[in-house]
Every structure is written in structure tokens, then in C-alpha cells.
Short mmCIF file of C-alpha atoms in Angstrom, two decimals:
data_model
loop_
_atom_site.label_atom_id
_atom_site.label_comp_id
_atom_site.label_asym_id
_atom_site.label_seq_id
_atom_site.Cartn_x
_atom_site.Cartn_y
_atom_site.Cartn_z
CA MET A 29 -176.88 -66.68 60.61
CA ARG A 30 -174.15 -67.20 57.94
CA LEU A 31 -172.67 -63.66 56.85
CA GLY A 32 -172.16 -62.48 53.21
CA LEU A 33 -170.52 -59.81 51.59
CA ALA A 34 -172.62 -58.13 49.28
CA LEU A 35 -170.34 -55.74 46.43
CA GLY A 36 -173.30 -54.43 44.50
CA TYR A 37 -172.75 -53.34 40.89
CA TRP A 38 -169.90 -50.96 39.86
CA GLY A 39 -170.60 -46.93 39.39
CA HIS A 40 -168.61 -45.33 36.72
CA GLY A 41 -165.85 -48.25 36.41
CA PRO A 42 -164.26 -51.09 38.55
CA ARG A 43 -163.53 -50.72 42.19
CA PRO A 44 -159.88 -51.63 42.85
CA ARG A 45 -161.12 -52.82 46.46
CA ASP A 46 -163.27 -54.96 45.70
CA VAL A 47 -160.98 -58.47 45.70
CA GLU A 48 -159.25 -57.05 48.74
CA LEU A 49 -162.88 -57.00 50.39
CA ALA A 50 -163.80 -59.91 49.32
CA GLN A 51 -160.06 -61.64 50.55
CA GLU A 52 -160.98 -60.24 53.86
CA ALA A 53 -164.29 -61.83 54.09
CA GLU A 54 -163.07 -65.02 53.30
CA SER A 55 -160.21 -64.81 56.03
CA LEU A 56 -162.86 -63.67 58.40
CA GLY A 57 -165.24 -66.57 57.88
CA TYR A 58 -167.86 -64.71 55.86
CA ASP A 59 -169.69 -67.93 54.00
CA SER A 60 -170.35 -65.98 50.59
CA VAL A 61 -169.77 -62.92 48.49
CA TRP A 62 -172.21 -61.35 45.96
CA THR A 63 -172.30 -59.32 42.78
CA ALA A 64 -174.91 -57.44 41.20
CA GLU A 65 -175.88 -55.70 37.74
CA ALA A 66 -178.38 -52.98 36.72
CA TRP A 67 -177.70 -51.63 33.30
CA GLY A 68 -173.99 -51.31 33.42
CA SER A 69 -171.16 -54.02 34.62
CA ASP A 70 -172.70 -57.20 34.81
CA ALA A 71 -172.52 -59.98 37.62
CA PHE A 72 -170.89 -62.67 36.50
CA THR A 73 -167.72 -61.33 34.88
CA PRO A 74 -166.46 -59.44 38.46
CA LEU A 75 -167.48 -62.78 40.28
CA THR A 76 -165.40 -65.08 38.04
CA TRP A 77 -162.46 -62.56 38.91
CA ILE A 78 -163.17 -62.84 42.67
CA ALA A 79 -163.50 -66.73 42.03
CA ALA A 80 -159.76 -67.04 40.92
CA HIS A 81 -158.48 -64.81 43.96
CA THR A 82 -160.18 -66.62 46.68
CA SER A 83 -160.45 -70.40 47.46
CA ARG A 84 -163.44 -71.10 50.08
CA ILE A 85 -166.01 -68.34 50.21
CA LYS A 86 -169.18 -68.98 48.10
CA LEU A 87 -169.88 -66.98 44.94
CA GLY A 88 -173.30 -65.50 44.50
CA THR A 89 -175.00 -63.30 41.96
CA GLY A 90 -177.09 -61.12 43.87
CA ILE A 91 -179.08 -60.34 41.52
CA ALA A 92 -178.71 -61.05 37.66
CA GLN A 93 -181.26 -59.90 36.05
CA MET A 94 -183.32 -62.61 33.61
CA ALA A 95 -184.03 -60.13 31.16
CA ALA A 96 -180.69 -59.99 30.38
CA ARG A 97 -179.87 -63.54 29.19
CA SER A 98 -182.00 -66.47 28.46
CA PRO A 99 -182.43 -69.04 30.91
CA THR A 100 -180.29 -71.55 28.90
CA ALA A 101 -177.37 -68.71 29.02
CA THR A 102 -177.99 -67.99 32.71
CA ALA A 103 -177.65 -71.67 33.20
CA MET A 104 -174.18 -71.78 31.29
CA HIS A 105 -173.19 -68.98 33.24
CA ALA A 106 -173.56 -70.25 36.33
CA LEU A 107 -172.89 -74.11 35.34
CA THR A 108 -169.68 -72.74 34.29
CA LEU A 109 -168.53 -70.54 37.09
CA ASP A 110 -169.62 -73.63 39.48
CA HIS A 111 -166.58 -76.02 37.59
CA LEU A 112 -164.06 -73.29 37.66
CA SER A 113 -164.38 -72.41 41.52
CA GLY A 114 -165.04 -75.74 42.56
CA GLY A 115 -168.74 -75.79 43.36
CA ARG A 116 -169.04 -72.64 45.10
CA MET A 117 -171.75 -71.37 43.02
CA LEU A 118 -174.94 -69.64 44.16
CA LEU A 119 -177.22 -68.48 41.77
CA GLY A 120 -179.38 -65.39 42.46
CA LEU A 121 -181.82 -63.73 39.96
CA GLY A 122 -184.30 -61.32 39.73
CA LEU A 123 -187.07 -59.95 36.97
CA SER A 124 -185.90 -56.43 37.27
CA GLY A 125 -189.01 -53.68 36.36
CA PRO A 126 -190.52 -52.58 33.19
CA GLN A 127 -188.38 -49.26 33.26
CA VAL A 128 -184.99 -51.87 32.96
CA VAL A 129 -186.25 -54.31 31.11
CA GLU A 130 -187.98 -52.28 28.24
CA GLY A 131 -185.78 -49.41 28.71
CA TRP A 132 -182.19 -50.99 28.96
CA TYR A 133 -183.08 -54.57 27.62
CA GLY A 134 -185.67 -53.55 24.69
CA ARG A 135 -187.82 -56.37 25.98
CA PRO A 136 -191.27 -56.24 27.10
CA PHE A 137 -191.76 -57.27 30.71
CA PRO A 138 -194.28 -60.13 31.28
CA LYS A 139 -197.45 -59.33 31.82
CA SER A 140 -197.60 -62.66 34.30
CA PRO A 141 -194.20 -62.25 36.11
CA LEU A 142 -195.15 -65.30 38.05
CA THR A 143 -195.48 -67.66 35.30
CA ALA A 144 -192.47 -66.15 33.54
CA THR A 145 -190.35 -66.51 36.67
CA ARG A 146 -191.43 -70.23 37.24
CA GLU A 147 -190.49 -71.24 33.41
CA TYR A 148 -187.13 -69.34 33.67
CA VAL A 149 -186.18 -71.44 36.93
CA ASP A 150 -187.55 -74.75 35.16
CA VAL A 151 -185.35 -74.46 32.36
CA LEU A 152 -182.25 -73.79 34.64
CA ARG A 153 -183.46 -76.95 36.52
CA GLN A 154 -183.55 -79.00 33.63
CA VAL A 155 -180.37 -77.93 32.24
CA PHE A 156 -178.72 -78.17 35.29
CA ARG A 157 -180.18 -82.05 36.04
CA ARG A 158 -178.89 -82.66 32.46
CA GLU A 159 -181.61 -85.80 32.80
CA GLY A 160 -182.30 -85.21 28.48
CA PRO A 161 -182.93 -82.46 26.02
CA VAL A 162 -184.31 -78.87 27.59
CA GLU A 163 -187.82 -79.13 26.83
CA LEU A 164 -190.84 -76.47 27.80
CA ALA A 165 -193.69 -75.42 25.74
CA GLY A 166 -194.03 -72.15 27.73
CA ARG A 167 -195.79 -68.76 27.59
CA PHE A 168 -192.42 -66.89 27.85
CA HIS A 169 -189.87 -69.39 27.41
CA SER A 170 -190.18 -72.00 24.37
CA HIS A 171 -187.63 -74.75 24.23
CA PRO A 172 -187.18 -75.39 21.15
CA TYR A 173 -188.79 -71.96 19.96
CA ALA A 174 -192.15 -72.53 18.57
CA GLY A 175 -192.92 -68.70 17.44
CA GLU A 176 -194.72 -68.35 13.94
CA ASP A 177 -191.69 -66.56 13.10
CA GLY A 178 -189.18 -69.12 13.69
CA THR A 179 -188.21 -71.84 11.08
CA GLY A 180 -189.29 -74.53 12.88
CA LEU A 181 -185.67 -76.40 12.58
CA GLY A 182 -184.77 -75.95 16.55
CA LYS A 183 -183.70 -78.99 18.33
CA ALA A 184 -184.15 -79.71 21.60
CA LEU A 185 -180.71 -80.16 23.26
CA LYS A 186 -178.78 -80.57 26.53
CA PRO A 187 -175.72 -79.01 28.02
CA ILE A 188 -172.50 -80.51 26.46
CA THR A 189 -170.80 -79.85 29.24
CA HIS A 190 -171.73 -81.89 32.23
CA PRO A 191 -172.98 -79.74 35.27
CA LEU A 192 -170.70 -80.39 38.15
CA ARG A 193 -174.06 -80.17 40.89
CA ALA A 194 -177.76 -80.94 39.55
CA ASP A 195 -178.72 -79.15 42.84
CA LEU A 196 -176.75 -75.84 42.38
CA PRO A 197 -178.65 -73.27 44.27
CA ILE A 198 -181.21 -70.74 42.81
CA LEU A 199 -182.04 -67.95 44.83
CA LEU A 200 -185.14 -65.35 43.97
CA GLY A 201 -185.23 -61.37 44.55
CA ALA A 202 -188.88 -61.28 44.81
CA GLU A 203 -190.83 -58.52 46.39
CA GLY A 204 -194.71 -59.32 45.74
CA PRO A 205 -196.54 -61.46 48.26
CA LYS A 206 -197.57 -63.82 45.54
CA ASN A 207 -194.02 -64.06 44.11
CA ILE A 208 -192.40 -64.64 47.56
CA ALA A 209 -195.04 -67.45 48.22
CA GLN A 210 -193.96 -68.99 44.70
CA THR A 211 -190.18 -68.79 45.47
CA THR A 212 -190.51 -70.79 48.62
CA ARG A 213 -191.68 -73.45 46.08
CA ILE A 214 -189.57 -73.22 43.24
CA ALA A 215 -186.40 -71.94 44.64
CA ASP A 216 -183.59 -72.40 47.22
CA GLY A 217 -183.83 -69.42 48.94
CA TRP A 218 -185.32 -65.66 49.00
CA MET A 219 -183.33 -62.30 48.70
CA PRO A 220 -184.82 -59.61 49.84
CA LEU A 221 -184.15 -56.05 49.05
CA TYR A 222 -185.95 -54.25 52.44
CA TRP A 223 -185.80 -56.82 55.62
CA SER A 224 -186.94 -55.07 58.71
CA PRO A 225 -186.18 -58.06 61.58
CA MET A 226 -188.79 -55.56 63.13
CA ARG A 227 -191.58 -56.02 60.78
CA THR A 228 -191.30 -59.81 60.13
CA ASP A 229 -195.20 -60.38 59.77
CA VAL A 230 -195.22 -58.25 56.84
CA TYR A 231 -193.84 -61.89 55.27
CA GLU A 232 -195.10 -64.47 57.58
CA LEU A 233 -197.72 -65.60 55.15
CA SER A 234 -195.76 -65.53 51.79
CA LEU A 235 -192.88 -67.60 54.03
CA ALA A 236 -195.39 -69.85 55.65
CA GLU A 237 -194.80 -72.83 53.30
CA ALA A 238 -190.65 -72.34 53.15
CA PRO A 239 -188.97 -75.72 53.38
CA LYS A 240 -186.93 -76.16 56.56
CA ASP A 241 -183.42 -75.70 54.67
CA PHE A 242 -185.05 -72.47 52.55
CA MET A 243 -182.21 -69.77 52.62
CA VAL A 244 -183.79 -65.81 53.29
CA ALA A 245 -180.86 -63.79 52.45
CA PRO A 246 -181.62 -60.07 52.60
CA LEU A 247 -179.26 -57.14 52.00
CA VAL A 248 -178.16 -55.13 54.84
CA ARG A 249 -175.87 -51.25 55.11
CA ALA A 250 -173.70 -51.74 57.81
CA GLN A 251 -171.19 -49.55 59.12
CA VAL A 252 -169.47 -49.09 62.30
CA CYS A 253 -169.84 -45.23 63.32
CA ASP A 254 -170.29 -42.82 65.98
CA ASP A 255 -172.87 -40.82 64.31
CA VAL A 256 -175.96 -42.53 63.51
CA ALA A 257 -177.61 -39.78 61.51
CA GLU A 258 -174.25 -39.40 59.47
CA GLY A 259 -174.19 -43.33 59.08
CA LEU A 260 -177.54 -43.62 57.69
CA LEU A 261 -177.24 -41.16 54.58
CA PRO A 262 -175.95 -43.96 52.19
CA VAL A 263 -178.86 -45.98 53.16
CA LYS A 264 -181.28 -42.66 52.66
CA ALA A 265 -179.67 -42.03 49.41
CA MET A 266 -180.06 -45.73 48.16
CA LEU A 267 -183.68 -45.56 49.11
CA GLY A 268 -184.54 -42.32 47.66
CA PHE A 269 -183.15 -43.70 44.46
CA TYR A 270 -185.27 -46.84 44.63
CA ILE A 271 -188.39 -45.79 45.76
CA GLY A 272 -188.14 -42.71 43.68
CA GLY A 273 -186.30 -43.35 40.45
CA MET A 274 -186.21 -47.46 39.91
CA GLY A 275 -189.69 -47.35 38.52
CA ALA A 276 -192.53 -45.18 36.99
CA GLN A 277 -195.22 -43.44 39.72
CA ALA A 278 -198.04 -46.18 38.57
CA LYS A 279 -195.31 -48.87 38.97
CA ASN A 280 -192.71 -49.14 41.52
CA PHE A 281 -191.94 -52.66 42.96
CA HIS A 282 -189.78 -50.74 45.47
CA ALA A 283 -192.38 -48.24 46.42
CA ASP A 284 -194.87 -50.59 46.87
CA LEU A 285 -192.84 -52.71 49.23
CA MET A 286 -191.86 -49.90 51.45
CA ALA A 287 -195.68 -48.91 52.06
CA ARG A 288 -196.38 -52.25 52.73
CA MET A 289 -193.97 -51.95 55.71
CA GLY A 290 -196.21 -49.28 57.03
CA TYR A 291 -194.44 -46.51 54.77
CA GLU A 292 -197.00 -45.80 52.34
CA GLU A 293 -197.61 -41.84 52.45
CA GLU A 294 -193.99 -41.40 53.01
CA ALA A 295 -193.14 -43.48 50.08
CA ARG A 296 -195.54 -41.74 47.71
CA HIS A 297 -193.87 -38.23 48.69
CA ILE A 298 -190.60 -39.82 47.80
CA GLN A 299 -191.74 -40.86 44.83
CA ARG A 300 -193.39 -37.41 43.93
CA LEU A 301 -190.32 -35.48 44.87
CA PHE A 302 -188.00 -37.69 42.98
CA LEU A 303 -190.20 -37.38 39.76
CA ASP A 304 -190.11 -33.99 40.07
CA GLY A 305 -186.71 -33.64 40.10
CA ARG A 306 -185.93 -32.80 43.58
CA ARG A 307 -183.67 -35.69 44.35
CA GLU A 308 -181.82 -34.46 47.26
CA GLU A 309 -185.36 -33.62 48.93
CA ALA A 310 -186.51 -36.89 48.23
CA VAL A 311 -183.50 -38.32 50.21
CA LEU A 312 -184.11 -36.22 52.87
CA ALA A 313 -187.86 -37.21 52.97
CA VAL A 314 -186.45 -40.74 53.61
CA PRO A 315 -187.68 -41.32 57.22
CA ASP A 316 -184.44 -41.75 59.33
CA ALA A 317 -186.59 -45.07 60.93
CA PHE A 318 -187.15 -46.71 57.96
CA ALA A 319 -183.33 -46.50 57.01
CA ASP A 320 -182.27 -47.31 60.38
CA GLU A 321 -184.52 -50.53 60.89
CA ILE A 322 -183.45 -52.20 57.60
CA SER A 323 -179.72 -51.26 58.32
CA LEU A 324 -176.76 -51.95 60.88
CA VAL A 325 -175.49 -48.50 61.49
CA GLY A 326 -173.76 -46.95 64.60
CA PRO A 327 -171.57 -47.80 67.24
CA ARG A 328 -170.30 -51.44 67.81
CA GLU A 329 -172.62 -51.86 71.08
CA ARG A 330 -175.59 -50.51 69.36
CA ILE A 331 -175.09 -52.89 66.42
CA ALA A 332 -174.44 -55.70 68.80
CA GLU A 333 -178.11 -55.17 70.09
CA ARG A 334 -179.62 -54.60 66.78
CA LEU A 335 -177.86 -57.84 65.69
CA GLU A 336 -179.72 -60.33 67.82
CA LEU A 337 -182.95 -59.09 66.27
CA TRP A 338 -181.82 -60.20 62.93
CA ARG A 339 -180.66 -63.52 64.21
CA SER A 340 -183.70 -64.14 65.95
CA GLY A 341 -185.97 -64.45 63.01
CA PRO A 342 -185.79 -66.70 59.72
CA VAL A 343 -183.09 -64.93 58.17
CA THR A 344 -180.10 -67.47 57.48
CA ASP A 345 -177.82 -65.54 55.50
CA LEU A 346 -176.85 -61.59 56.12
CA LEU A 347 -175.57 -60.20 52.85
CA VAL A 348 -173.71 -57.40 54.19
CA THR A 349 -172.88 -54.02 52.19
CA ALA A 350 -169.81 -52.58 54.39
CA PRO A 351 -167.50 -49.66 53.34
CA ASP A 352 -164.39 -50.80 55.41
CA PRO A 353 -162.69 -54.11 56.35
CA ASP A 354 -163.08 -52.73 59.88
CA THR A 355 -167.05 -53.23 60.02
CA LEU A 356 -166.67 -56.49 58.14
CA ARG A 357 -164.53 -57.39 61.30
CA VAL A 358 -167.03 -56.35 63.89
CA LEU A 359 -170.01 -58.38 62.34
CA ALA A 360 -167.67 -61.43 62.04
CA GLU A 361 -166.78 -60.87 65.79
CA LEU A 362 -170.37 -60.38 66.98
CA ASN A 363 -171.91 -63.26 64.75
CA SER A 364 -169.29 -65.68 66.39
#
């Protein structure tokens, strides 16, 4: 099982230690470093900055949002960074949800998410292969554009720049069972938001047809500390926000996922509290048991024992969100 460093997205501004943490992870033998985006900092610019200050570690977007860019624009970002970094790019993508897609990007959330994702990846593959002009008469992505409001003058093009790799890896942040199953057919890997090594059966059917070299790369919060309950507080804060606020009450993919993992009543309770403006109560309502099974928190010996559960399943890459270099070092030692 390879280790990756997940830096996420910025809060109110840049984090000065991100480059330092990436360099530390590289020196410890971590395989990859990942940046993200929501409705603030973008994923590609910080990753390019990190690329300039490292030499070996792979560079992943975990995740870049499809609604933020047309597929050809995303392909341009990826092939450019792949060249500049000497072939270290890993392209992680996700649809996000209606709240962000329509509220921030001002675009309609696709009525058929699976079709939209499949078309997006199709265009990316065409760009990276550069076998001919990009052409797709899709429901959501049309190349050349064929809408009634167009000029009709669009020309099918292929990239001027020759991509460094025709097989640049594409990973998807899918959550629903059908979306995960499709991911195993069209992508090179899957990035679960929540993964419990104690409940791998939740994903067993969706992953049944995954090819042998398919990447399974979940995010995990890790912290070496004496007080487990205290160490779980950041995990609960994240869960309270995502399950309660990252979506509407009738359509929240994160809450639905928690429900499928055996915590339906708790997920709906967290939602109600958060949407009623009782955010602190929503965080406290997150069960310690759920926060604990999707993270690696506690003394070194406890983390070592629980890490074996992650290593024994289908996970190929563990993308670690850690607050300090010591935790990164401990995980590298335990995983060696």
C-alpha cells in the first residue's frame, strides 16, 4: 500500500507549510501529494508550485471539480503540468454536488451524472491520446459545439502540444454504487471520500469488475496523539460540515454515503441540526465510532494495529491528511 499526502484546499489564504510538508513526505518515501478545490483556491496552481519544489513525488488533484472547467481545459492543465513535472501528474476528478455546481459555478447539475462523467472522461482520453481531432456528439459535452445557439463554425481540433503520456492516469471521486462501478470501467482509479476498512462489503459489488491495477485511494485523517477523543474532533468537524452542509436536505451525497455505511439515523440527525443552524451540535452528534473507523488517530501502537486493517483490503494508496511531520514519519515507518 502506497502512501500519499493529501493537503486539501486552502481556507482563508495560502498555507505556508504545504511545500514543507510535501518535501517531508517526499523524503519519507511517500508516493504522491494531492491538492483539492471547493469554492476558493484551485487545485492546479498550488500543485504546480509544489512540483517546482520537489523532484520525485507524484502530483495529484484530489479532487478537481468537473464543473469548474470544460474537459478540454482540464486536459490542458493536466498535460501542461505533466510536462513540467516530468510525468508526475495524477488527474483526480469529481462532479461535486448541485449546491456547489449551481451555486458557485452557475451551471446546471447534470440530470444524468453517470453520462456526464463518462463523456468528460472520453474527451480527456481523446486529448491525451492525440490520435485525431476531439470529436464527441454528447448529451453534455459536444465537440465541436453543436447547440442551436452556436455559430456552426466550430472546428474539431487536437492539442497543439503533444501530451507527454497518452495514458495519463485519471481517478474519479465517485460516491454512488453505480458511479463507482462505472469508474472501474472508464478510469484508472477511485478516490473514496469515506472508507472504513471494517465495512469493505459496502463497496464489494461496485468494485467487483475492477481491473487488476486499479487504484483505490481513500482519504484518511491521521494524527499521532495520546487522547483519541481529542484527536477525533477535527474528523467530526469535517463530517459535520460535509454531512450537514455540503448539499441540500433532500440531496446530499455525503449524508447518503454515511447512511449506506450503517449510520442512516445519525446522518439525518446531523443534517437536521446543521440546516437548523445548530452547527456545533451537529459536529458533536457525529458518532465517535464512525469518525474513528474512517481515520487513524491515537498512540503509535493503536495506529499500527489499525493500519493493518487498511493494508489487508483493496486499498492501494492511502492519502493521508496529517497536521504534523511527526505523524507523516510514523506512518511511513509503520508502512515500510
